XYZ file of C-alpha atoms in Angstrom:
549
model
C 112.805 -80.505 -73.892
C 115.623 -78.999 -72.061
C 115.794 -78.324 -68.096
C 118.414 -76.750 -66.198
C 118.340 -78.050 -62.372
C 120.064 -75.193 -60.171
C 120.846 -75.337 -56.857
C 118.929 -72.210 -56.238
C 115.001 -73.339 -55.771
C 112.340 -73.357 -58.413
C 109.417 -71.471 -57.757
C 106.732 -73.159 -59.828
C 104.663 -69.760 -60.219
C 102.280 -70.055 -62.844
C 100.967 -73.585 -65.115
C 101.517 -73.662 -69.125
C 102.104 -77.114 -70.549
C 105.165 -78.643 -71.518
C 105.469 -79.616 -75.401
C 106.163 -83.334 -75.842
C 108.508 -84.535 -78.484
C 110.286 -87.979 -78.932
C 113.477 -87.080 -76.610
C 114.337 -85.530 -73.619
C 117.902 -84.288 -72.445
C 118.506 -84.226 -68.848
C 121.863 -81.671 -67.336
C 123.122 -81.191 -64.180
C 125.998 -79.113 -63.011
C 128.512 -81.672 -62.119
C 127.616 -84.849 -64.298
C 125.204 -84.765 -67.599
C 122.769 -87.372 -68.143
C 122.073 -87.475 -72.497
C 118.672 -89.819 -71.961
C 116.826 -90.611 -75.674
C 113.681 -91.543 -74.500
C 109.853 -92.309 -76.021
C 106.687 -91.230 -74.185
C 104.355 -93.901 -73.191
C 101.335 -92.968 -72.074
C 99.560 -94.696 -68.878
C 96.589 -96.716 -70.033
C 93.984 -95.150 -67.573
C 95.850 -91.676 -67.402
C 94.573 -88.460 -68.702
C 95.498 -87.267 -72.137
C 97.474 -84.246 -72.437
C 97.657 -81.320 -74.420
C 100.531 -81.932 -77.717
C 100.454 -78.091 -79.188
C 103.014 -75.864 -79.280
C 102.672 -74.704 -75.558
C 105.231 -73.200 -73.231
C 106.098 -72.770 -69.735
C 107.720 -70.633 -67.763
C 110.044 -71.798 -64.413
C 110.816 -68.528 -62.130
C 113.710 -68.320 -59.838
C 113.435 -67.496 -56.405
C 116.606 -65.430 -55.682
C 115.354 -64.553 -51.916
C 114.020 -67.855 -50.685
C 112.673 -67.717 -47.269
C 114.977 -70.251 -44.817
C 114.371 -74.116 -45.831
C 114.103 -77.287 -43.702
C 115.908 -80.224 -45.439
C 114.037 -82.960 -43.771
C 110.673 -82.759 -41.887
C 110.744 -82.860 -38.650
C 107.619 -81.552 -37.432
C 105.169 -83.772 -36.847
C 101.663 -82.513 -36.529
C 98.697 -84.747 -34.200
C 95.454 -84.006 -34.475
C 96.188 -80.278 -33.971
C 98.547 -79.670 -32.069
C 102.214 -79.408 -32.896
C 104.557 -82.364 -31.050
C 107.937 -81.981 -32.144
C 109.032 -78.659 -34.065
C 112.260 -78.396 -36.752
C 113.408 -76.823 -38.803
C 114.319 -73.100 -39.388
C 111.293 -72.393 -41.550
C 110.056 -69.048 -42.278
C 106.598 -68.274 -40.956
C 106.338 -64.776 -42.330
C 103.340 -62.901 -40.872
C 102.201 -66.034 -38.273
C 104.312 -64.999 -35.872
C 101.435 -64.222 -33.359
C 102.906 -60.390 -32.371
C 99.107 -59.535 -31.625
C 99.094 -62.448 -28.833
C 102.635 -61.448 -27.223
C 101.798 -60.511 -23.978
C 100.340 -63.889 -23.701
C 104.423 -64.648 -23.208
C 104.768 -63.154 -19.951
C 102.131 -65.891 -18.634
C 103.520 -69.049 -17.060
C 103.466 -72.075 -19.460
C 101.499 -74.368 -17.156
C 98.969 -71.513 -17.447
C 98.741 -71.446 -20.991
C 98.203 -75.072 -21.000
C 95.549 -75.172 -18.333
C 93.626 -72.425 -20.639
C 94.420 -74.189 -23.478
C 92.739 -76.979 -22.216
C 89.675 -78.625 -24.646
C 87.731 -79.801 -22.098
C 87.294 -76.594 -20.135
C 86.285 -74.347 -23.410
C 83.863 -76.511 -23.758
C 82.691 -76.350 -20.237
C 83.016 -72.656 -19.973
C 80.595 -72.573 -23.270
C 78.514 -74.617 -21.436
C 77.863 -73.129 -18.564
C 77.475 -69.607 -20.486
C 74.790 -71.139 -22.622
C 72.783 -72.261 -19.298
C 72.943 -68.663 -18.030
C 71.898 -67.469 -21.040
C 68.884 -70.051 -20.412
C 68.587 -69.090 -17.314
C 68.158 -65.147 -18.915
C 65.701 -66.137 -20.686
C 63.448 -67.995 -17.872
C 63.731 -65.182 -15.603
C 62.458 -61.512 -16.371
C 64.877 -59.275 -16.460
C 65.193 -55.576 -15.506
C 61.807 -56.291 -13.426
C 61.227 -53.833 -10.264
C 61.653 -55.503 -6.798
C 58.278 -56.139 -6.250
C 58.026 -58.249 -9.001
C 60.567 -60.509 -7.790
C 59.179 -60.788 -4.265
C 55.972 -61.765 -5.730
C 57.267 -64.079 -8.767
C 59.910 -65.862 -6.367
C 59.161 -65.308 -2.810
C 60.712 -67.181 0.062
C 57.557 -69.227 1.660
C 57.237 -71.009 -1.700
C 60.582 -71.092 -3.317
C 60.829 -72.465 -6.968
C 62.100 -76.063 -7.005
C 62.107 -76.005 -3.220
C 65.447 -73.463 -2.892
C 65.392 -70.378 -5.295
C 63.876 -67.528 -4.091
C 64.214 -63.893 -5.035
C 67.390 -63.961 -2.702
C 69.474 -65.813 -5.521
C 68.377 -63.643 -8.144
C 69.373 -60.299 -6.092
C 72.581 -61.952 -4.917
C 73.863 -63.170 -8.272
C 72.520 -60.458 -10.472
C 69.980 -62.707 -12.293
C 67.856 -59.869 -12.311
C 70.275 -58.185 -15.116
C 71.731 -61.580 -16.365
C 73.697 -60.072 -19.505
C 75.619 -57.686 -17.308
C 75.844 -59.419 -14.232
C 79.313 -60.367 -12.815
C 79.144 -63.976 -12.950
C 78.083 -63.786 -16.885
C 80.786 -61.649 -17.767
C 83.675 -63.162 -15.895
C 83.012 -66.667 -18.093
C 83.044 -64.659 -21.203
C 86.211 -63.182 -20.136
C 87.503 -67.014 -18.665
C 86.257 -68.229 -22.357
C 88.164 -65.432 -24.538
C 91.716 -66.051 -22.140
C 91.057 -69.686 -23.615
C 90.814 -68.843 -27.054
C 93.258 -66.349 -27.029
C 95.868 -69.044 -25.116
C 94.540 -71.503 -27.676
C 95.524 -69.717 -30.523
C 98.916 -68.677 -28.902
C 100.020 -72.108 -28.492
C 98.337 -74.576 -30.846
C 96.901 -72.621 -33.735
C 99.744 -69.900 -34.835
C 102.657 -72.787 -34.284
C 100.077 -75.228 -36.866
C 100.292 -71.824 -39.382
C 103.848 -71.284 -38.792
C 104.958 -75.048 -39.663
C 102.326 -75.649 -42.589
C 104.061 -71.942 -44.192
C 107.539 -73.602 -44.463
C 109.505 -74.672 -47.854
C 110.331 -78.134 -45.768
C 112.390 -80.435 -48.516
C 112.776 -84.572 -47.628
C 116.297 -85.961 -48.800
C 115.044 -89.735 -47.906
C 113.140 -92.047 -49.531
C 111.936 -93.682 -45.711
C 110.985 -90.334 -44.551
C 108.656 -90.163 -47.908
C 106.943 -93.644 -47.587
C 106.327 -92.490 -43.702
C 103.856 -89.989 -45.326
C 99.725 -90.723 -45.238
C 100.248 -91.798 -49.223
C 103.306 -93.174 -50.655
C 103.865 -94.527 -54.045
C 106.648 -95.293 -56.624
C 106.918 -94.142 -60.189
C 110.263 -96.229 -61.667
C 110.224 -94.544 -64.893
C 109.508 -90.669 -64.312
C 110.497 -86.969 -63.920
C 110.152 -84.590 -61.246
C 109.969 -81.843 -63.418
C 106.565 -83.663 -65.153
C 105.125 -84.156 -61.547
C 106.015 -80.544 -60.488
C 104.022 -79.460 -63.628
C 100.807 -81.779 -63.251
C 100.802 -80.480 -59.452
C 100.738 -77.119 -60.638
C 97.760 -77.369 -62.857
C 96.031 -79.136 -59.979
C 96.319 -75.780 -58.015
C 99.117 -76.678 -55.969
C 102.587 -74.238 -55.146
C 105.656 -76.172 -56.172
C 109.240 -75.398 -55.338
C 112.017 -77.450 -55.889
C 115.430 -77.968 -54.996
C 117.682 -80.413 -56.610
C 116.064 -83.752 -56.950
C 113.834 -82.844 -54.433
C 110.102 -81.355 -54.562
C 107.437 -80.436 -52.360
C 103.829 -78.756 -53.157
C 100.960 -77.334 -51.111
C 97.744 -75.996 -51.682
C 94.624 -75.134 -49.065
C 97.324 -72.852 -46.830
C 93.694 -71.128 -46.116
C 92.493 -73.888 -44.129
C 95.257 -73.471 -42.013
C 94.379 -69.710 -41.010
C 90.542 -70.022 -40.556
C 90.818 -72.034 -37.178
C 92.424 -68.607 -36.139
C 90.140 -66.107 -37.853
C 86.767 -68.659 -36.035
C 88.514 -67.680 -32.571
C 88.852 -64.302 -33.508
C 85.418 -63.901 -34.951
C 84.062 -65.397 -31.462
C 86.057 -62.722 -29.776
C 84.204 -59.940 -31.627
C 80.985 -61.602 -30.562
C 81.555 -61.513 -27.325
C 83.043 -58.010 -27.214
C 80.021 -56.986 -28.913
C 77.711 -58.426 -26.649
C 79.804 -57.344 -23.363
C 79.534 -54.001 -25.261
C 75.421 -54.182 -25.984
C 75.028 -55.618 -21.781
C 77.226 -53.167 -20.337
C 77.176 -49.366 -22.629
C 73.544 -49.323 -23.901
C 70.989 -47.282 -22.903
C 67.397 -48.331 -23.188
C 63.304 -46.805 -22.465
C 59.789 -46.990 -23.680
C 57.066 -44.427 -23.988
C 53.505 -43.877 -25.139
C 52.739 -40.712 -26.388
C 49.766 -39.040 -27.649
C 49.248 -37.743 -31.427
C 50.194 -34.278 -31.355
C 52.879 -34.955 -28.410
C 56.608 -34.850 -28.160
C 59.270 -35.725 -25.326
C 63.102 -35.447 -25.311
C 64.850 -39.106 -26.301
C 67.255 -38.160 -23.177
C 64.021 -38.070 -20.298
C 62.943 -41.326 -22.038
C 66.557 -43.342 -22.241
C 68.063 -45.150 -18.910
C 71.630 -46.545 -19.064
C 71.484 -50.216 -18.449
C 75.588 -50.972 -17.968
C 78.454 -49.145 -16.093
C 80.073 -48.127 -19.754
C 76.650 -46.580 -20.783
C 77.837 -42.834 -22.329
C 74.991 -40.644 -23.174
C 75.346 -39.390 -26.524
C 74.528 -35.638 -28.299
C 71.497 -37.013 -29.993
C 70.197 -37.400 -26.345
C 69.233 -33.674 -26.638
C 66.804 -34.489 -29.742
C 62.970 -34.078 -29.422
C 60.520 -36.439 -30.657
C 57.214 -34.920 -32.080
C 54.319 -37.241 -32.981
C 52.570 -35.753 -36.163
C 50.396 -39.031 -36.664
C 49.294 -42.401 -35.217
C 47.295 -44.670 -37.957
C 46.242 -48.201 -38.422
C 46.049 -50.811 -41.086
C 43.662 -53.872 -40.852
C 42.777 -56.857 -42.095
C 39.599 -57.752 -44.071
C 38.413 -59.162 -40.887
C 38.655 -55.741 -38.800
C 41.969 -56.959 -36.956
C 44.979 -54.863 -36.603
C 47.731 -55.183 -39.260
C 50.498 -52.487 -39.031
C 50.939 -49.502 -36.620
C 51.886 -46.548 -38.572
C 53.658 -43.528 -36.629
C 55.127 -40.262 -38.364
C 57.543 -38.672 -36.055
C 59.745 -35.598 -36.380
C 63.168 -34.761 -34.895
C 63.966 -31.558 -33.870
C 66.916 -30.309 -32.938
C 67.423 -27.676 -29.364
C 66.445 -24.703 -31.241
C 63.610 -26.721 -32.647
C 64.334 -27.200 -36.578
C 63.178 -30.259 -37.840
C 66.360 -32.861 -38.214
C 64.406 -35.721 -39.637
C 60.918 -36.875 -41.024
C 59.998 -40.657 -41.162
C 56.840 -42.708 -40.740
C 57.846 -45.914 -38.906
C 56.044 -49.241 -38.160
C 56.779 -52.440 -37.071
C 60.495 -53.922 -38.272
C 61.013 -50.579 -39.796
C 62.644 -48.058 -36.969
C 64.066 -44.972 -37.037
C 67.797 -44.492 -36.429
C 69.453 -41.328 -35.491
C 72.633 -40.308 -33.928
C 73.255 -43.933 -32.390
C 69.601 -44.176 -31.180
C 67.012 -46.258 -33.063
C 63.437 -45.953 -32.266
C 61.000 -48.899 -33.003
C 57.505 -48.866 -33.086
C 55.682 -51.630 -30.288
C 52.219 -51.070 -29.158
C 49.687 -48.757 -29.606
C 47.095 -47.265 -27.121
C 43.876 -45.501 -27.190
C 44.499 -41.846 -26.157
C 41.199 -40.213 -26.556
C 37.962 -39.266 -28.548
C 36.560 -36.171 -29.920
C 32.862 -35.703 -30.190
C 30.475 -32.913 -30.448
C 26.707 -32.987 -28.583
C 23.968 -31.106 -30.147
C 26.792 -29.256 -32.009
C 28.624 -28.294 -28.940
C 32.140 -29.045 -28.928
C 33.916 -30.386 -29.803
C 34.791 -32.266 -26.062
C 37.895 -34.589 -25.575
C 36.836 -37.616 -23.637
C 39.952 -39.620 -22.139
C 39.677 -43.302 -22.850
C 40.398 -45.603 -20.495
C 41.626 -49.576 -21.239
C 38.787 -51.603 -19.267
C 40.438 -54.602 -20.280
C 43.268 -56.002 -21.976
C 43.543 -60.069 -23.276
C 46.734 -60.742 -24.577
C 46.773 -58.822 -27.953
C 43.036 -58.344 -27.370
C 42.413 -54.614 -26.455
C 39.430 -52.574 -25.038
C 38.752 -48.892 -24.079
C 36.008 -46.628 -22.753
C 34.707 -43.058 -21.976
C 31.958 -41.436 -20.434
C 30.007 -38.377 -21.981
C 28.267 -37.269 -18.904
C 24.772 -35.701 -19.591
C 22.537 -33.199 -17.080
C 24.037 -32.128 -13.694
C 27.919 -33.207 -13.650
C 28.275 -32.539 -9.789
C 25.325 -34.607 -9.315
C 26.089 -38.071 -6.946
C 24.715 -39.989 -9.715
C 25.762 -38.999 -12.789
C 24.262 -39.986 -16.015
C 25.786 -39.861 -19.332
C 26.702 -42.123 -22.808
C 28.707 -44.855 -22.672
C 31.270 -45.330 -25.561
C 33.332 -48.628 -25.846
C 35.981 -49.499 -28.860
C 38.621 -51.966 -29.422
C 40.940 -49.978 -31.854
C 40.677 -46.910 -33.929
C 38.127 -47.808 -36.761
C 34.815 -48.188 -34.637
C 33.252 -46.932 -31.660
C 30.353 -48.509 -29.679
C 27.603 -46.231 -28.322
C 25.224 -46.885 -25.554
C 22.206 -45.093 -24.129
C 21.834 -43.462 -20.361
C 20.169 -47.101 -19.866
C 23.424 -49.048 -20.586
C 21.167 -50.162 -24.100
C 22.940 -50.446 -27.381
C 22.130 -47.571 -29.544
C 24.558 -47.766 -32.661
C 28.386 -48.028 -34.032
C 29.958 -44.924 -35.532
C 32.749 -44.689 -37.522
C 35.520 -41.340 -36.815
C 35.728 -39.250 -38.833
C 32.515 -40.213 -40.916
C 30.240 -37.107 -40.048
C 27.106 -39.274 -39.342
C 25.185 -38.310 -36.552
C 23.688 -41.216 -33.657
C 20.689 -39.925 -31.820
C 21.130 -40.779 -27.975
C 18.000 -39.770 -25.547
C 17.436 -37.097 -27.767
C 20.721 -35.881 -28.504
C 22.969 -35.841 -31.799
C 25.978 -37.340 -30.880
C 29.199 -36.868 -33.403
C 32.480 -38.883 -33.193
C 34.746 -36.193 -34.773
C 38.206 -38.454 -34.486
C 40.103 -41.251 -32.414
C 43.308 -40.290 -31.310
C 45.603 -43.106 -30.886
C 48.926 -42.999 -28.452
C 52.193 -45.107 -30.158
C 54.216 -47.187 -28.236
C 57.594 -46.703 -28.696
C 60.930 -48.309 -27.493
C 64.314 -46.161 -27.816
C 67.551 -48.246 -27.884
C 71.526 -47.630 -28.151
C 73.030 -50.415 -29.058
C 77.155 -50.098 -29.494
C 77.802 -53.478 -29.665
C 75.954 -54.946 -32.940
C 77.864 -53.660 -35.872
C 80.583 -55.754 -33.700
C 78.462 -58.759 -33.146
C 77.637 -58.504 -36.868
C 80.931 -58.070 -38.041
C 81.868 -61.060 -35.551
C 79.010 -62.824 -36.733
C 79.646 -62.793 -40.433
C 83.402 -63.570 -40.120
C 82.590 -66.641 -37.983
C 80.218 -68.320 -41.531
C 83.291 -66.959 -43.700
C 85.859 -68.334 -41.344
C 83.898 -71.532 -40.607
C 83.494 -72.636 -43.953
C 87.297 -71.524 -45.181
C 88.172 -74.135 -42.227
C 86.874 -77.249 -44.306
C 89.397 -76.419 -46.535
C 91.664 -79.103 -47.200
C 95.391 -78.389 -46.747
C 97.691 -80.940 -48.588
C 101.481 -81.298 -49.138
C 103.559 -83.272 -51.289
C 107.060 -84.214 -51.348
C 108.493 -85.750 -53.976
C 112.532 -87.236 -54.647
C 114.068 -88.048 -57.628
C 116.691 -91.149 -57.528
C 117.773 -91.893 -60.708
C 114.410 -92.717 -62.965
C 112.957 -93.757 -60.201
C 110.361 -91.164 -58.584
C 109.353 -91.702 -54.949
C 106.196 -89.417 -54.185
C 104.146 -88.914 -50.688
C 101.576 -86.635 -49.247
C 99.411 -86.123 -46.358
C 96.228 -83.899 -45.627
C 94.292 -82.552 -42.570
C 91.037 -83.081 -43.967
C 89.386 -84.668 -46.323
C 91.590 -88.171 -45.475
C 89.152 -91.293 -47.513
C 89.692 -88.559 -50.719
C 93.404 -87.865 -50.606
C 94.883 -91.311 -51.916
C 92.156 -90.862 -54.980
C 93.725 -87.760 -55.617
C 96.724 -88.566 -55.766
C 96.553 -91.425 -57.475
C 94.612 -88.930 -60.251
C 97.518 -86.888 -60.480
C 100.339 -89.620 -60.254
C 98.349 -91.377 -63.604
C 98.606 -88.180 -65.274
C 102.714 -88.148 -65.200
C 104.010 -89.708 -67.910
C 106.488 -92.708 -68.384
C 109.905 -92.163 -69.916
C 111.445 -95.439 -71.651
C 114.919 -95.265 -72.110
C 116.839 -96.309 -75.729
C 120.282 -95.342 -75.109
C 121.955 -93.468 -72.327
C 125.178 -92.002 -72.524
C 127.580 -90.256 -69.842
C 129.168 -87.109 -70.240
C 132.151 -85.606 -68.698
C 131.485 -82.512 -66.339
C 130.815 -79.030 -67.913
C 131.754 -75.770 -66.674
């Protein structure tokens, strides 16, 4: 085998093995070394490859600038002592540079651990605290819920909630000035601690010692080797060599290094996405009648001080259909209503029949379907009619639902007015009674059976339900996804291991060290796996050259 060691650095690019034959022939430029060597092969080490393989050794002719020695030293995470002229190349942190005009005792102070994870603490109790407390309640409600003879733990009346906004949680002042106070600390975090971790861990940094070496995490001494085997074995582990003279050093897991920045970033997008959904959306609810429509803009309300109506605001809803779907037992199962979207000189837009977890999105506004209501019911008497008698909800038990109506029968201006009584619980039955408040049979809509009431053919023709809608703009959640789904990627490219390896050659004798910011009770076995793979050289006869040109 013959290598050339240049001056110029070695960019180990790309892995094929090295042949192995029964000598080796070592040249530099000033003195050549003729070594005649055997291969012995470490008892525990891996065997390797002996085909006819080749490899190829690239030259970098536009190196980025090198350190000679380390000295950066990295604790924890935070960078102590910088060096070097090392390139960073992109890690700069030219998105962050206004952050530059800020005193350095203020970076540090937002910088600071402790008080990230205070102000994530204290945004996580007022998002409790949302979550106790109703929000977007009328006045009333509060006076009632928290009034001030009978405060809540003796001191929190409806004063506090009016006076700190707890009323509106997600948009009120105090919630968005620690979301602000927490993305000034990740931003100052990343300024100072994260890009200068980047900027170090992206330099070519070369050690000229053997002390500096053993200083490393793992250390070890190979008497009898070559750099030039080591650089190889490193590459095939995944590693980027580069070498420079009798000196080496590797990497690998650079990506580790990055996703601590990309996790703060990600945050930020959640909470600009949330600050967006609290302070720019619009929000309202309405039940409407089969056969109904309304405009989306009478229905929606702005919620923040950034809420922009939109053109689909102009849109009208129409209600074609309301239907049900039930259970075996007679209870509700799915809600079912077809609506139509017309546009100001009424052409139909869009068509779709939505139910629960299955809305309707137009023009920035999505429309979900959330309760239902019983509207009215058509009947005929004697085959008059047919007559549409209002129901009214008589009462309501959590989920449990009733309405009734009246069919009045004889004199209607009478003071006491007599008539059939008609009760139902959803849109599949209805419950008839006589002018004696007696039972007198169940009906189903729609069926065409007739009941006989004191005489008189009664016919429930159909049920006609209301739908419950809820209309929502939401800016913020393709940021709060996109946030979101960076944060898992980010997160788990941060438990990425990033190693280095520097390696000198003095003589035969091959001094090797290494350190890692993760992954700490595994590095020495790795290493160890990779220093039993290099093999040993044994020397028969050496012989010293004069220098070449």
């Amino acid at each position: 085998m013959i290598v050339t060691l240049n001056p110029r650095i070695l960019h180990f690019s790309k892995l094929h093995p090295l042949p192995r034959s029964s000598s080796c022939f070592y040249r530099t430029r000033n003195v050549s070394l003729t070594t005649n060597c055997k291969l012995q092969k470490p008892e525990n080490g891996n065997q390797r490859s002996s085909g006819n393989l080749t490899k190829t050794i690239s030259l970098s002719d536009s190196a980025p600038p090198v350190t000679e020695e380390t000295d950066v030293e990295v604790s924890g995470d935070r960078v102590v002592k910088g060096g070097g002229n090392g390139g960073g190349g992109g890690g700069d942190g030219r998105g962050l540079g206004f952050l530059k005009k800020l005193p350095r005792k203020v970076l540090s102070v937002l910088s600071n651990l402790p008080l990230a994870i205070t102000e994530m603490a204290t945004i996580a109790a007022l998002m409790a605290l949302g979550t106790v407390i109703e929000q977007g309640e009328t006045p009333d409600f509060y006076f009632q819920k928290y009034p001030e003879d009978n405060p809540v733990f003796g001191f929190f009346t409806w004063r506090w909630i009016f006076t700190l906004g707890f009323d509106h949680m997600y948009s009120a002042p105090i919630f968005l000035g620690m979301l602000l106070l927490l993305a000034a600390s990740l931003m100052a975090c990343t300024y100072t601690t994260q890009i200068p971790l980047v900027k170090v861990a992206r330099r070519w940094s070369f050690m000229k010692s053997d002390e500096a070496i053993k200083k490393q995490e793992f250390a070890d001494t190979l008497p009898r080797a070559s750099i030039q085997d080591l650089g190889m074995i490193l590459m095939g582990d995944g590693f980027e060599v580069f070498m420079k003279g009798p000196s080496l050093y590797a990497f690998k897991g650079l990506a580790g290094r990055f996703a601590p920045i990309g996790v703060h970033i990600s945050m930020l997008l959640i909470m600009v996405g949330g600050t967006l959904s609290a302070t720019g959306s619009f929000r309202g609810s309405v039940t409407v009648p089969q056969g109904l429509n309304f405009v989306m803009g009478d229905v929606l309300a702005p919620i923040g001080f950034f809420s922009v109506p939109a053109d689909a605001f102009n849109t009208e809803v129409h209600v074609n259909r309301f239907t049900m779907d039930y259970y075996d037992s007679g209870e509700i199962s799915q809600y079912h209503s077809d609506l139509s979207l017309r546009d100001l000189n009424g052409k139909e837009v869009l068509r779709k029949t939505i139910s629960v977890n299955d809305p309707l999105r137009y023009g920035g506004v999505t429309i979900y379907q959330t309760d239902w209501s019983f509207s009215a019911l058509q009947v005929t008497k004697d085959g008059e009619g047919p007559f549409n008698l209002a129901m009214a909800p008589i009462k309501i038990n959590g989920d449990k639902k009733l309405y009734g109506t009246f069919l009045p029968v004889g004199d209607t201006n009478a003071p006491n007015v007599k008539g059939i009584s008609m009760l139902a619980r959803d849109l599949q039955s209805i419950v008839v009674y006589d002018l004696e408040g007696k039972f007198a049979g169940i009906r189903r809509p729609n069926s065409k059976l007739p009941i006989e009431v004191n005489g008189m053919k009664i016919v429930i023709e159909d049920a006609i339900g209301s739908t419950g809608l809820e209309l929502k703009t939401d800016p913020g959640v393709p940021v709060v996804y996109a946030g979101f789904g960076a944060l898992m990627l980010t997160t788990c490219i941060s438990y990425l291991s990033h190693s280095q390896i520097w390696a000198l050659q003095n003589g035969t004798t091959l001094v090797v060290g290494g350190r890692t910011n993760r992954a700490k009770n595994e590095f020495p076995d790795d290493m160890n796996r990779l220093l039993d793979q290099v093999p040993e050289l044994i020397n028969k006869n050496t012989s010293v050259v004069s220098e070449q040109s």
